[in-house]
Amino acid sequence: DQQVKQNSPSLSVQEGRISILNCDYTNSMFDYFLWYKKYPAEGPTFLISISSIKDKNEDGRFTVFLNKSAKHLSLHIVPSQPGDSAVYFCAASSHGGKLIFGQGTELSVKP
Amino acid sequence: DTAVSQTPKYLVTQMGNDKSIKCEQNLGHDTMYWYKQDSKKFLKIMFSYNNKELIINETVPNRFSPKSPDKAHLNLHINSLELGDSAVYFCASSQAGGTLNQPQHFGDGTRLSIL
């Protein structure tokens, strides 16, 4: 049973527009959520995180929103750039335990 | 100056063979992990070591045996390789089990192909 789901395998966005990547989870005990970015033939790299006590965290062009009642989080990238083209993984953990990853969304930003 | 390095990057071998993947981190972290990314792209944790002690051991066949000679190294040995072991294996490290401001850092992966 997959506790973290990214239902969109791919997303295509025009350069300069907003990219919105979505993630749903089922375990209400998750208290820490992260987004990782992965380029081909490389390992995932940490992008941004959010604690369950917050509903928003912003870092430059990247903002993560958490809706606990809906068990949903999203990553907004504004403005999107071609270099943002990558696979984005959502991950969650409970009380510092193991990370549970979604299956990733491939973002393509077209010039 | 690679933070988490794993070797080899590619591994092609026959079914039934035994192989090892090595991982080293120079970040001074105390916790290391092995993940498997299967054909469906899910990244699933296999093992986690903290200061050379096993702390997470998921439901993994006992053909897989991790070994941590020191806290900077975590190797993965696989016996009697099977077709289903074909995947990309990622090593990662973090400080203090991976808290809010100290996420896991990943190596570039080892792509294992079983013929």
Coordinates of C-alpha atoms in Angstrom, one line a residue:
Chain A
D1 CA 0.0 0.0 0.0
Q2 CA 1.6 3.2 -1.2
Q3 CA 1.4 5.8 1.5
V4 CA 2.7 8.7 -0.6
K5 CA 1.3 9.1 -4.1
Q6 CA 2.1 11.5 -7.0
N7 CA -0.7 10.8 -9.4
S8 CA 0.7 12.8 -12.3
P9 CA 3.6 11.0 -13.9
S10 CA 4.4 14.0 -16.1
L11 CA 3.8 17.8 -16.4
S12 CA 4.7 20.1 -19.2
V13 CA 4.9 23.9 -18.6
Q14 CA 5.9 26.9 -20.6
E15 CA 9.0 28.8 -19.4
G16 CA 8.0 31.7 -17.1
R17 CA 4.7 30.1 -16.1
I18 CA 3.9 28.4 -12.8
S19 CA 4.6 24.7 -12.3
I20 CA 2.4 23.0 -9.7
L21 CA 3.4 19.5 -8.6
N22 CA 1.0 17.6 -6.4
C23 CA 1.4 14.9 -3.7
D24 CA -1.1 13.0 -1.6
Y25 CA -0.5 10.9 1.5
T26 CA -2.6 8.6 3.6
N27 CA -0.7 8.3 6.9
S28 CA -1.9 11.1 9.3
M29 CA 1.2 10.4 11.5
F30 CA 3.5 12.0 8.9
D31 CA 5.0 15.1 10.4
Y32 CA 7.8 16.0 8.0
F33 CA 7.5 16.4 4.2
L34 CA 10.2 17.0 1.6
W35 CA 10.6 17.5 -2.1
Y36 CA 13.6 16.2 -4.0
K37 CA 14.7 16.9 -7.5
K38 CA 16.4 14.4 -9.7
Y39 CA 18.2 14.8 -13.0
P40 CA 18.9 11.7 -15.2
A41 CA 21.8 9.5 -14.1
E42 CA 22.1 11.5 -10.8
G43 CA 20.8 11.0 -7.3
P44 CA 17.9 12.9 -5.9
T45 CA 18.9 16.3 -4.4
F46 CA 17.0 18.0 -1.6
L47 CA 14.9 21.0 -2.7
I48 CA 12.6 22.1 0.1
S49 CA 10.8 20.7 3.2
I50 CA 7.9 21.6 5.5
S51 CA 6.9 20.5 9.0
S52 CA 3.4 19.5 9.7
I53 CA 3.0 22.5 12.1
K54 CA 3.2 24.8 9.1
D55 CA 1.1 25.2 6.0
K56 CA 3.6 27.0 3.8
N57 CA 7.3 27.2 3.3
E58 CA 9.0 29.4 0.7
D59 CA 12.6 29.3 -0.7
G60 CA 13.2 31.6 -3.6
R61 CA 11.1 30.4 -6.6
F62 CA 10.0 27.3 -4.7
T63 CA 7.1 27.2 -2.3
V64 CA 5.6 24.1 -0.7
F65 CA 2.0 24.1 0.6
L66 CA 0.6 21.6 3.1
N67 CA -3.1 20.9 3.6
K68 CA -3.3 18.5 6.5
S69 CA -7.0 18.1 6.4
A70 CA -6.8 17.0 2.8
K71 CA -3.5 15.1 3.3
H72 CA -2.2 16.9 0.3
L73 CA 0.9 18.9 -0.4
S74 CA 2.0 20.8 -3.5
L75 CA 5.2 22.3 -4.8
H76 CA 4.9 25.6 -6.7
I77 CA 7.8 26.8 -9.0
V78 CA 7.4 30.4 -10.1
P79 CA 8.7 31.4 -12.6
S80 CA 9.5 28.0 -14.2
Q81 CA 12.9 27.8 -16.0
P82 CA 14.2 25.2 -18.5
G83 CA 16.7 24.1 -15.9
D84 CA 13.9 23.0 -13.7
S85 CA 13.1 20.1 -16.0
A86 CA 13.7 17.0 -13.9
V87 CA 11.8 14.4 -11.9
Y88 CA 10.4 15.7 -8.6
F89 CA 9.8 13.3 -5.7
C90 CA 7.7 14.0 -2.7
A91 CA 8.6 12.2 0.5
A92 CA 7.3 12.0 4.0
S93 CA 8.3 10.7 7.4
S94 CA 7.0 10.3 10.9
H95 CA 8.9 11.3 14.0
G96 CA 12.3 11.2 12.2
G97 CA 11.7 7.7 10.9
K98 CA 12.2 6.3 7.5
L99 CA 11.4 8.4 4.4
I100 CA 8.5 7.2 2.2
F101 CA 8.8 8.4 -1.3
G102 CA 6.2 9.0 -4.0
Q103 CA 6.9 7.7 -7.5
G104 CA 7.9 11.0 -8.9
T105 CA 6.5 13.5 -11.5
E106 CA 8.6 14.4 -14.5
L107 CA 8.5 18.1 -15.1
S108 CA 9.3 19.5 -18.6
V109 CA 9.7 23.3 -18.9
K110 CA 9.6 24.3 -22.5
P111 CA 11.4 27.5 -23.7
Chain B
D1 CA 34.7 16.5 -3.8
T2 CA 31.6 14.3 -4.2
A3 CA 29.6 14.1 -1.0
V4 CA 28.1 10.7 -1.4
S5 CA 29.9 8.4 -3.8
Q6 CA 29.0 4.9 -4.8
T7 CA 30.7 2.4 -7.1
P8 CA 30.3 1.0 -9.6
K9 CA 27.9 3.3 -11.5
Y10 CA 26.8 0.4 -13.7
L11 CA 26.9 -3.3 -13.0
V12 CA 25.9 -6.0 -15.5
T13 CA 26.1 -9.6 -14.4
Q14 CA 24.7 -13.0 -14.7
M15 CA 21.9 -14.5 -12.6
G16 CA 23.3 -16.5 -9.7
N17 CA 26.4 -14.3 -9.2
D18 CA 27.4 -12.5 -6.0
K19 CA 28.2 -8.8 -6.3
S20 CA 28.9 -5.8 -4.0
I21 CA 28.2 -2.1 -4.3
K22 CA 30.3 0.3 -2.3
C23 CA 29.3 3.7 -0.8
E24 CA 31.3 6.4 1.0
Q25 CA 30.3 9.8 2.3
N26 CA 32.6 12.6 3.3
L27 CA 29.9 14.8 4.9
G28 CA 30.6 13.6 8.5
H29 CA 27.1 12.2 8.7
D30 CA 26.3 9.5 11.2
T31 CA 23.5 7.7 9.4
M32 CA 23.6 5.9 6.0
Y33 CA 20.9 4.3 3.9
W34 CA 20.4 2.0 0.9
Y35 CA 17.4 2.5 -1.3
K36 CA 16.1 0.5 -4.3
Q37 CA 14.4 2.2 -7.2
D38 CA 12.5 -0.4 -9.2
S39 CA 11.0 -0.3 -12.7
K40 CA 7.9 1.6 -11.3
K41 CA 10.3 4.4 -10.2
F42 CA 9.4 4.1 -6.5
L43 CA 12.3 4.8 -4.2
K44 CA 12.1 2.3 -1.3
I45 CA 14.3 2.1 1.7
M46 CA 16.1 -1.2 2.3
F47 CA 18.5 -0.6 5.2
S48 CA 19.7 2.2 7.5
Y49 CA 22.8 2.3 9.7
N50 CA 23.5 4.8 12.4
N51 CA 27.1 4.8 13.7
K52 CA 27.7 1.4 12.2
E53 CA 24.6 -0.1 13.8
L54 CA 21.6 -1.4 11.8
I55 CA 18.5 0.6 12.7
I56 CA 16.2 0.0 9.7
N57 CA 15.9 -3.4 8.0
E58 CA 12.9 -3.5 5.7
T59 CA 11.5 -6.7 4.2
V60 CA 14.4 -7.5 2.0
P61 CA 15.6 -11.0 1.1
N62 CA 18.5 -12.2 3.2
R63 CA 20.5 -12.4 0.0
F64 CA 21.1 -8.7 0.6
S65 CA 23.6 -8.0 3.4
P66 CA 24.7 -4.5 4.2
K67 CA 28.1 -3.9 5.9
S68 CA 29.3 -0.8 7.6
P69 CA 33.0 -0.9 8.5
D70 CA 32.8 2.7 9.8
K71 CA 30.2 5.5 9.8
A72 CA 31.5 6.9 6.5
H73 CA 31.0 3.6 4.6
L74 CA 28.0 1.4 3.9
N75 CA 28.5 -1.4 1.4
L76 CA 25.8 -3.7 0.0
H77 CA 26.5 -7.3 -0.8
I78 CA 24.0 -9.3 -2.9
N79 CA 24.2 -13.1 -3.1
S80 CA 22.7 -15.3 -5.8
L81 CA 21.5 -12.5 -7.9
E82 CA 18.0 -12.9 -9.5
L83 CA 16.3 -11.2 -12.4
G84 CA 14.1 -9.2 -10.0
D85 CA 17.1 -7.6 -8.5
S86 CA 17.6 -5.5 -11.6
A87 CA 17.1 -1.9 -10.4
V88 CA 18.9 1.3 -9.5
Y89 CA 20.4 1.2 -6.0
F90 CA 20.9 4.5 -4.2
C91 CA 23.1 5.2 -1.2
A92 CA 22.3 8.2 1.0
S93 CA 23.5 9.8 4.3
S94 CA 22.2 12.2 6.8
Q95 CA 23.0 13.6 10.2
A96 CA 21.0 12.4 13.3
G97 CA 18.5 10.2 11.3
G98 CA 17.5 13.0 9.0
T99 CA 15.7 15.8 10.9
L100 CA 13.9 18.8 9.6
N101 CA 16.9 20.8 8.6
Q102 CA 19.2 17.9 7.8
P103 CA 17.8 16.0 4.9
Q104 CA 19.3 12.9 3.3
H105 CA 22.0 13.4 0.6
F106 CA 22.0 10.8 -2.2
G107 CA 24.7 9.3 -4.3
D108 CA 24.2 9.0 -8.1
G109 CA 23.1 5.5 -8.0
T110 CA 24.3 2.1 -9.2
R111 CA 22.3 0.6 -12.1
L112 CA 22.3 -3.2 -11.7
S113 CA 21.2 -5.3 -14.7
I114 CA 20.9 -9.0 -14.3
L115 CA 21.2 -11.1 -17.5

